[in-house]
Amino acid sequence: MSQVPLLKVDNLSKGFVTHTGFFRKTIKTAFHPLSFTLERGQTLAIMGDSGSGKSTLAKVLAGVMPPTQGNIYIDGDKIEPGDDKKRCQLLRMIFQDPNTSLNPRSSIGKILEMPLSLNTSLDASQRHELVLDTLRMVGLLPDHYHFYPQMISTGQKQRVALARALILSPNIIVADEAISNLDISVRSQIINLLLSLQTRLGLSYVFVANDLGVVRHISDHLILLHDGHVIEAGPTHKVLASPQSEQGLRLLQNYNNEYRWHHNKR
C-alpha cells in the first residue's frame, strides 16, 4: 500500500475576474492548473519572476484566498475552501513583511494567544505557558510576551511571526519570501532556526523565495513558475543542474547572476 503524501495539490489554479465595462469581464490567471506533492520533513521551494503567481499560490495554499479550481489534501484529507479551523491547525503561513503582518496595538503575548483562543480549548494559564514555550523555541525571551511589535527588531518580529505559525503545532508552514526583508546575518540565523525546527518537529515547508543560495541550501524539491505556468519541477539539485526548458534556463541564469552580484557585494 503506497503512503499518502503529507500535502497533495491536485489541478489547482487561481484566476481573478475584472470588469472592464457594463457587461464585459476578463479573467486574469494568476497560475494555471498545477499539481505536486510534499512529504513529511521536506521543503519545497517555489521560485519565479515577478508576476509568475508564486505568492498567489502561497496564499491559496494557506487559505487566504480560495482557488478557482482544484483540490488540496493534507494527510489524505481534502481541505475545503472556508474550512479555516481545520486548515490552520495543519498548515500555517509566514508572510513576507512582519512589520505589516503583526498588529502593532497587540502585545506579542496577545498575538500568540489569539490562535489558541480561536482553535483550542486551553484555559488562560495553559495558553500562557504554551506561548512562553513557543517564544523560547524561536530564540526569544519569556519577557517578550509583554513587548509590542514596534519595540523589537525586524528579525525578532519575524521570529514572532514564526512563533505564531508554530503555536498550533502544524505539519506544514508556508513561508512567502519570509526572509527577503532581513539583513544577511539575520537571514542566516532565521534559516538555521527553520532547519533546526524542521529536524526537531518534523515540519514540512513550502518556501517561496528568490535567493538561489537559500533555495539550494534548504530545499529538497523546486518548482519554477513563469507567467503562471510550471516550467520546471523536480528535485532541487536536478532542476538547478539541468533545467529542461529555455525559460527555466534563462530564469536560473538571472538568479545566478543576482546571487553572484549579492555575494560579491559582501
Short mmCIF file of the C-alpha atoms (twelve columns), coordinates in Angstrom:
data_MODEL
# 
_entry.id   MODEL 
# 
loop_
_atom_site.group_PDB 
_atom_site.id 
_atom_site.type_symbol 
_atom_site.label_atom_id 
_atom_site.label_alt_id 
_atom_site.label_comp_id 
_atom_site.label_asym_id 
_atom_site.label_seq_id 
_atom_site.Cartn_x 
_atom_site.Cartn_y 
_atom_site.Cartn_z 
_atom_site.pdbx_PDB_model_num 
ATOM 1   C CA . MET A 1   0.000   0.000  0.000   1 
ATOM 2   C CA . SER A 2   1.517   3.332  -1.054  1 
ATOM 3   C CA . GLN A 3   1.986   6.009  1.571   1 
ATOM 4   C CA . VAL A 4   -0.244  9.090  1.356   1 
ATOM 5   C CA . PRO A 5   1.819   12.269 0.885   1 
ATOM 6   C CA . LEU A 6   1.574   14.874 3.635   1 
ATOM 7   C CA . LEU A 7   0.480   17.548 1.139   1 
ATOM 8   C CA . LYS A 8   -1.108  16.837 -2.223  1 
ATOM 9   C CA . VAL A 9   -2.084  19.646 -4.580  1 
ATOM 10  C CA . ASP A 10  -4.266  18.452 -7.445  1 
ATOM 11  C CA . ASN A 11  -5.003  20.549 -10.541 1 
ATOM 12  C CA . LEU A 12  -5.003  23.800 -8.546  1 
ATOM 13  C CA . SER A 13  -5.429  27.154 -10.302 1 
ATOM 14  C CA . LYS A 14  -6.375  30.730 -9.499  1 
ATOM 15  C CA . GLY A 15  -7.865  33.408 -11.711 1 
ATOM 16  C CA . PHE A 16  -9.167  36.891 -10.970 1 
ATOM 17  C CA . VAL A 17  -12.214 38.342 -12.706 1 
ATOM 18  C CA . THR A 18  -12.063 42.017 -13.597 1 
ATOM 19  C CA . HIS A 19  -14.964 44.009 -15.045 1 
ATOM 20  C CA . THR A 20  -13.912 46.242 -17.932 1 
ATOM 21  C CA . GLY A 21  -17.345 47.583 -18.871 1 
ATOM 22  C CA . PHE A 22  -21.044 47.154 -18.157 1 
ATOM 23  C CA . PHE A 23  -21.191 43.555 -19.399 1 
ATOM 24  C CA . ARG A 24  -17.584 42.747 -20.180 1 
ATOM 25  C CA . LYS A 25  -15.296 40.871 -17.868 1 
ATOM 26  C CA . THR A 26  -11.838 39.466 -18.283 1 
ATOM 27  C CA . ILE A 27  -10.155 36.704 -16.324 1 
ATOM 28  C CA . LYS A 28  -6.538  37.189 -15.370 1 
ATOM 29  C CA . THR A 29  -4.968  33.844 -14.474 1 
ATOM 30  C CA . ALA A 30  -2.505  34.104 -11.580 1 
ATOM 31  C CA . PHE A 31  -1.393  30.496 -12.016 1 
ATOM 32  C CA . HIS A 32  -2.614  27.756 -14.357 1 
ATOM 33  C CA . PRO A 33  -3.562  24.234 -13.152 1 
ATOM 34  C CA . LEU A 34  -0.674  22.622 -11.311 1 
ATOM 35  C CA . SER A 35  -0.168  19.529 -9.186  1 
ATOM 36  C CA . PHE A 36  2.541   18.483 -6.741  1 
ATOM 37  C CA . THR A 37  3.130   16.560 -3.515  1 
ATOM 38  C CA . LEU A 38  5.210   17.285 -0.429  1 
ATOM 39  C CA . GLU A 39  6.433   14.642 2.001   1 
ATOM 40  C CA . ARG A 40  6.798   14.978 5.759   1 
ATOM 41  C CA . GLY A 41  10.015  16.728 6.824   1 
ATOM 42  C CA . GLN A 42  10.789  18.036 3.328   1 
ATOM 43  C CA . THR A 43  10.994  21.515 1.828   1 
ATOM 44  C CA . LEU A 44  9.501   22.545 -1.496  1 
ATOM 45  C CA . ALA A 45  10.845  25.830 -2.882  1 
ATOM 46  C CA . ILE A 46  8.819   27.883 -5.349  1 
ATOM 47  C CA . MET A 47  10.697  30.402 -7.483  1 
ATOM 48  C CA . GLY A 48  9.610   32.619 -10.335 1 
ATOM 49  C CA . ASP A 49  9.960   36.078 -11.790 1 
ATOM 50  C CA . SER A 50  7.697   38.951 -10.745 1 
ATOM 51  C CA . GLY A 51  4.071   38.222 -11.649 1 
ATOM 52  C CA . SER A 52  4.686   34.485 -12.023 1 
ATOM 53  C CA . GLY A 53  1.966   33.609 -9.493  1 
ATOM 54  C CA . LYS A 54  4.187   32.260 -6.724  1 
ATOM 55  C CA . SER A 55  2.841   34.483 -3.913  1 
ATOM 56  C CA . THR A 56  -0.750  33.891 -5.039  1 
ATOM 57  C CA . LEU A 57  -0.096  30.141 -4.907  1 
ATOM 58  C CA . ALA A 58  1.215   30.509 -1.344  1 
ATOM 59  C CA . LYS A 59  -1.910  32.447 -0.331  1 
ATOM 60  C CA . VAL A 60  -4.234  29.856 -1.911  1 
ATOM 61  C CA . LEU A 61  -2.412  27.036 -0.087  1 
ATOM 62  C CA . ALA A 62  -2.799  28.907 3.194   1 
ATOM 63  C CA . GLY A 63  -6.482  29.653 2.604   1 
ATOM 64  C CA . VAL A 64  -6.003  33.422 2.381   1 
ATOM 65  C CA . MET A 65  -7.868  33.220 -0.937  1 
ATOM 66  C CA . PRO A 66  -9.896  30.378 -2.491  1 
ATOM 67  C CA . PRO A 67  -8.730  28.516 -5.609  1 
ATOM 68  C CA . THR A 68  -10.615 28.833 -8.883  1 
ATOM 69  C CA . GLN A 69  -10.352 25.084 -9.322  1 
ATOM 70  C CA . GLY A 70  -8.532  22.086 -7.917  1 
ATOM 71  C CA . ASN A 71  -8.108  20.481 -4.518  1 
ATOM 72  C CA . ILE A 72  -5.692  20.485 -1.600  1 
ATOM 73  C CA . TYR A 73  -5.247  17.377 0.566   1 
ATOM 74  C CA . ILE A 74  -3.340  17.161 3.851   1 
ATOM 75  C CA . ASP A 75  -2.641  13.631 5.102   1 
ATOM 76  C CA . GLY A 76  -5.195  12.391 2.570   1 
ATOM 77  C CA . ASP A 77  -7.976  14.662 3.859   1 
ATOM 78  C CA . LYS A 78  -9.443  17.163 1.437   1 
ATOM 79  C CA . ILE A 79  -9.276  20.723 2.748   1 
ATOM 80  C CA . GLU A 80  -12.388 22.603 1.697   1 
ATOM 81  C CA . PRO A 81  -12.192 26.346 0.950   1 
ATOM 82  C CA . GLY A 82  -13.541 28.110 4.031   1 
ATOM 83  C CA . ASP A 83  -12.634 25.278 6.421   1 
ATOM 84  C CA . ASP A 84  -10.229 27.643 8.176   1 
ATOM 85  C CA . LYS A 85  -10.200 25.916 11.553  1 
ATOM 86  C CA . LYS A 86  -9.067  22.569 10.149  1 
ATOM 87  C CA . ARG A 87  -6.592  24.134 7.731   1 
ATOM 88  C CA . CYS A 88  -4.890  26.440 10.233  1 
ATOM 89  C CA . GLN A 89  -4.269  23.556 12.637  1 
ATOM 90  C CA . LEU A 90  -2.450  21.686 9.859   1 
ATOM 91  C CA . LEU A 91  -0.921  24.435 7.740   1 
ATOM 92  C CA . ARG A 92  0.202   27.917 8.770   1 
ATOM 93  C CA . MET A 93  1.696   30.849 6.869   1 
ATOM 94  C CA . ILE A 94  4.514   33.331 7.486   1 
ATOM 95  C CA . PHE A 95  4.135   36.499 5.443   1 
ATOM 96  C CA . GLN A 96  6.915   38.473 3.804   1 
ATOM 97  C CA . ASP A 97  6.813   41.603 5.954   1 
ATOM 98  C CA . PRO A 98  6.417   41.186 9.728   1 
ATOM 99  C CA . ASN A 99  6.118   44.985 10.033  1 
ATOM 100 C CA . THR A 100 2.657   44.753 8.455   1 
ATOM 101 C CA . SER A 101 1.592   41.219 9.451   1 
ATOM 102 C CA . LEU A 102 1.749   41.829 13.225  1 
ATOM 103 C CA . ASN A 103 -0.850  44.066 14.872  1 
ATOM 104 C CA . PRO A 104 1.074   46.980 16.490  1 
ATOM 105 C CA . ARG A 105 -1.747  47.511 19.031  1 
ATOM 106 C CA . SER A 106 -1.464  43.977 20.454  1 
ATOM 107 C CA . SER A 107 1.298   42.729 22.716  1 
ATOM 108 C CA . ILE A 108 3.319   39.781 21.441  1 
ATOM 109 C CA . GLY A 109 1.678   37.600 24.086  1 
ATOM 110 C CA . LYS A 110 -1.789  38.502 22.849  1 
ATOM 111 C CA . ILE A 111 -0.765  37.985 19.206  1 
ATOM 112 C CA . LEU A 112 0.388   34.453 20.017  1 
ATOM 113 C CA . GLU A 113 -2.565  33.651 22.261  1 
ATOM 114 C CA . MET A 114 -5.136  34.586 19.611  1 
ATOM 115 C CA . PRO A 115 -4.821  31.364 17.528  1 
ATOM 116 C CA . LEU A 116 -5.027  29.327 20.743  1 
ATOM 117 C CA . SER A 117 -8.188  31.139 21.852  1 
ATOM 118 C CA . LEU A 118 -9.821  30.561 18.470  1 
ATOM 119 C CA . ASN A 119 -8.740  26.980 17.851  1 
ATOM 120 C CA . THR A 120 -8.165  25.198 21.175  1 
ATOM 121 C CA . SER A 121 -9.929  24.603 24.477  1 
ATOM 122 C CA . LEU A 122 -6.865  25.511 26.570  1 
ATOM 123 C CA . ASP A 123 -7.514  27.706 29.588  1 
ATOM 124 C CA . ALA A 124 -5.734  31.036 30.164  1 
ATOM 125 C CA . SER A 125 -2.826  29.597 32.183  1 
ATOM 126 C CA . GLN A 126 -2.247  26.778 29.658  1 
ATOM 127 C CA . ARG A 127 -2.268  29.285 26.799  1 
ATOM 128 C CA . HIS A 128 0.197   31.499 28.652  1 
ATOM 129 C CA . GLU A 129 2.569   28.582 29.284  1 
ATOM 130 C CA . LEU A 130 2.436   27.434 25.659  1 
ATOM 131 C CA . VAL A 131 3.166   30.972 24.426  1 
ATOM 132 C CA . LEU A 132 6.246   31.172 26.676  1 
ATOM 133 C CA . ASP A 133 7.459   27.752 25.466  1 
ATOM 134 C CA . THR A 134 6.990   28.811 21.841  1 
ATOM 135 C CA . LEU A 135 8.846   32.104 22.377  1 
ATOM 136 C CA . ARG A 136 11.791  30.122 23.743  1 
ATOM 137 C CA . MET A 137 11.585  27.710 20.805  1 
ATOM 138 C CA . VAL A 138 12.144  30.544 18.295  1 
ATOM 139 C CA . GLY A 139 15.003  32.118 20.274  1 
ATOM 140 C CA . LEU A 140 13.062  34.854 22.081  1 
ATOM 141 C CA . LEU A 141 12.731  35.517 25.814  1 
ATOM 142 C CA . PRO A 142 9.684   34.983 28.033  1 
ATOM 143 C CA . ASP A 143 9.858   38.756 28.711  1 
ATOM 144 C CA . HIS A 144 8.966   39.378 25.062  1 
ATOM 145 C CA . TYR A 145 5.422   38.300 25.982  1 
ATOM 146 C CA . HIS A 146 4.796   41.834 27.259  1 
ATOM 147 C CA . PHE A 147 6.525   43.661 24.377  1 
ATOM 148 C CA . TYR A 148 4.761   45.264 21.421  1 
ATOM 149 C CA . PRO A 149 5.983   44.668 17.831  1 
ATOM 150 C CA . GLN A 150 7.361   48.207 17.441  1 
ATOM 151 C CA . MET A 151 9.667   47.599 20.433  1 
ATOM 152 C CA . ILE A 152 11.678  44.848 18.706  1 
ATOM 153 C CA . SER A 153 13.823  44.497 15.567  1 
ATOM 154 C CA . THR A 154 12.566  43.225 12.187  1 
ATOM 155 C CA . GLY A 155 14.418  39.944 12.711  1 
ATOM 156 C CA . GLN A 156 12.769  39.470 16.107  1 
ATOM 157 C CA . LYS A 157 9.375   40.319 14.563  1 
ATOM 158 C CA . GLN A 158 9.882   37.530 12.040  1 
ATOM 159 C CA . ARG A 159 10.655  35.189 14.949  1 
ATOM 160 C CA . VAL A 160 7.306   36.245 16.459  1 
ATOM 161 C CA . ALA A 161 5.635   35.533 13.094  1 
ATOM 162 C CA . LEU A 162 7.296   32.105 13.093  1 
ATOM 163 C CA . ALA A 163 6.112   31.516 16.684  1 
ATOM 164 C CA . ARG A 164 2.565   32.401 15.620  1 
ATOM 165 C CA . ALA A 165 2.852   29.874 12.785  1 
ATOM 166 C CA . LEU A 166 4.161   27.180 15.166  1 
ATOM 167 C CA . ILE A 167 1.768   27.756 18.071  1 
ATOM 168 C CA . LEU A 168 -0.874  25.267 16.832  1 
ATOM 169 C CA . SER A 169 1.741   22.574 16.050  1 
ATOM 170 C CA . PRO A 170 1.052   22.457 12.289  1 
ATOM 171 C CA . ASN A 171 2.501   19.870 9.896   1 
ATOM 172 C CA . ILE A 172 3.268   22.415 7.159   1 
ATOM 173 C CA . ILE A 173 4.474   26.017 7.147   1 
ATOM 174 C CA . VAL A 174 4.136   28.151 4.015   1 
ATOM 175 C CA . ALA A 175 6.715   30.955 4.007   1 
ATOM 176 C CA . ASP A 176 6.142   33.693 1.423   1 
ATOM 177 C CA . GLU A 177 9.575   35.302 0.935   1 
ATOM 178 C CA . ALA A 178 9.754   35.361 4.722   1 
ATOM 179 C CA . ILE A 179 13.463  36.219 4.873   1 
ATOM 180 C CA . SER A 180 13.813  38.589 1.912   1 
ATOM 181 C CA . ASN A 181 13.439  41.755 4.051   1 
ATOM 182 C CA . LEU A 182 16.093  40.708 6.562   1 
ATOM 183 C CA . ASP A 183 19.770  41.632 6.784   1 
ATOM 184 C CA . ILE A 184 22.197  38.940 5.599   1 
ATOM 185 C CA . SER A 185 23.323  37.969 9.128   1 
ATOM 186 C CA . VAL A 186 19.754  37.854 10.474  1 
ATOM 187 C CA . ARG A 187 18.653  35.918 7.387   1 
ATOM 188 C CA . SER A 188 21.186  33.160 8.066   1 
ATOM 189 C CA . GLN A 189 20.062  32.976 11.727  1 
ATOM 190 C CA . ILE A 190 16.418  32.522 10.672  1 
ATOM 191 C CA . ILE A 191 17.385  29.872 8.073   1 
ATOM 192 C CA . ASN A 192 19.323  27.923 10.702  1 
ATOM 193 C CA . LEU A 193 16.349  28.220 13.061  1 
ATOM 194 C CA . LEU A 194 13.952  26.933 10.372  1 
ATOM 195 C CA . LEU A 195 16.231  23.971 9.633   1 
ATOM 196 C CA . SER A 196 16.672  23.060 13.320  1 
ATOM 197 C CA . LEU A 197 12.891  23.263 13.890  1 
ATOM 198 C CA . GLN A 198 12.346  21.069 10.847  1 
ATOM 199 C CA . THR A 199 14.651  18.418 12.267  1 
ATOM 200 C CA . ARG A 200 13.203  18.681 15.759  1 
ATOM 201 C CA . LEU A 201 9.496   18.833 14.869  1 
ATOM 202 C CA . GLY A 202 9.377   17.029 11.507  1 
ATOM 203 C CA . LEU A 203 7.973   20.139 9.795   1 
ATOM 204 C CA . SER A 204 7.461   20.469 6.067   1 
ATOM 205 C CA . TYR A 205 7.963   23.842 4.381   1 
ATOM 206 C CA . VAL A 206 6.642   25.418 1.206   1 
ATOM 207 C CA . PHE A 207 9.196   28.160 0.716   1 
ATOM 208 C CA . VAL A 208 8.557   30.976 -1.767  1 
ATOM 209 C CA . ALA A 209 11.950  32.562 -2.391  1 
ATOM 210 C CA . ASN A 210 14.097  34.472 -4.833  1 
ATOM 211 C CA . ASP A 211 17.503  33.731 -3.303  1 
ATOM 212 C CA . LEU A 212 19.172  30.912 -5.190  1 
ATOM 213 C CA . GLY A 213 21.735  30.308 -2.434  1 
ATOM 214 C CA . VAL A 214 18.982  29.826 0.153   1 
ATOM 215 C CA . VAL A 215 16.930  27.571 -2.141  1 
ATOM 216 C CA . ARG A 216 19.979  25.417 -2.893  1 
ATOM 217 C CA . HIS A 217 20.740  25.170 0.836   1 
ATOM 218 C CA . ILE A 218 17.326  24.345 2.284   1 
ATOM 219 C CA . SER A 219 15.047  22.784 -0.342  1 
ATOM 220 C CA . ASP A 220 14.544  19.187 -1.439  1 
ATOM 221 C CA . HIS A 221 12.297  19.985 -4.407  1 
ATOM 222 C CA . LEU A 222 11.907  23.035 -6.605  1 
ATOM 223 C CA . ILE A 223 9.124   24.413 -8.801  1 
ATOM 224 C CA . LEU A 224 9.886   27.225 -11.240 1 
ATOM 225 C CA . LEU A 225 6.951   29.377 -12.339 1 
ATOM 226 C CA . HIS A 226 6.798   31.704 -15.303 1 
ATOM 227 C CA . ASP A 227 3.668   33.656 -16.237 1 
ATOM 228 C CA . GLY A 228 1.545   31.308 -14.114 1 
ATOM 229 C CA . HIS A 229 2.883   28.104 -15.724 1 
ATOM 230 C CA . VAL A 230 5.156   25.471 -14.183 1 
ATOM 231 C CA . ILE A 231 8.234   25.461 -16.417 1 
ATOM 232 C CA . GLU A 232 10.472  23.235 -14.235 1 
ATOM 233 C CA . ALA A 233 9.735   20.861 -11.370 1 
ATOM 234 C CA . GLY A 234 11.728  18.174 -9.618  1 
ATOM 235 C CA . PRO A 235 14.473  17.551 -7.055  1 
ATOM 236 C CA . THR A 236 16.284  20.868 -6.452  1 
ATOM 237 C CA . HIS A 237 19.724  19.625 -7.456  1 
ATOM 238 C CA . LYS A 238 18.403  18.239 -10.758 1 
ATOM 239 C CA . VAL A 239 16.455  21.379 -11.691 1 
ATOM 240 C CA . LEU A 240 19.431  23.610 -10.891 1 
ATOM 241 C CA . ALA A 241 21.933  21.367 -12.668 1 
ATOM 242 C CA . SER A 242 19.984  20.748 -15.880 1 
ATOM 243 C CA . PRO A 243 16.817  22.790 -16.499 1 
ATOM 244 C CA . GLN A 244 14.743  21.229 -19.293 1 
ATOM 245 C CA . SER A 245 13.245  24.399 -20.789 1 
ATOM 246 C CA . GLU A 246 14.720  27.520 -22.343 1 
ATOM 247 C CA . GLN A 247 12.653  29.707 -19.993 1 
ATOM 248 C CA . GLY A 248 13.870  27.737 -16.993 1 
ATOM 249 C CA . LEU A 249 17.484  28.095 -18.102 1 
ATOM 250 C CA . ARG A 250 17.055  31.856 -18.609 1 
ATOM 251 C CA . LEU A 251 15.360  32.294 -15.240 1 
ATOM 252 C CA . LEU A 252 18.068  30.360 -13.396 1 
ATOM 253 C CA . GLN A 253 20.799  32.338 -15.182 1 
ATOM 254 C CA . ASN A 254 19.166  35.540 -13.936 1 
ATOM 255 C CA . TYR A 255 19.024  34.148 -10.408 1 
ATOM 256 C CA . ASN A 256 22.652  33.028 -10.669 1 
ATOM 257 C CA . ASN A 257 23.734  36.492 -11.782 1 
ATOM 258 C CA . GLU A 258 21.814  38.110 -8.892  1 
ATOM 259 C CA . TYR A 259 23.264  35.636 -6.427  1 
ATOM 260 C CA . ARG A 260 26.832  36.293 -7.620  1 
ATOM 261 C CA . TRP A 261 26.279  40.061 -7.531  1 
ATOM 262 C CA . HIS A 262 24.999  39.981 -3.930  1 
ATOM 263 C CA . HIS A 263 27.722  37.538 -2.915  1 
ATOM 264 C CA . ASN A 264 30.473  39.754 -4.388  1 
ATOM 265 C CA . LYS A 265 28.986  42.838 -2.704  1 
ATOM 266 C CA . ARG A 266 29.587  41.235 0.675   1 
# 
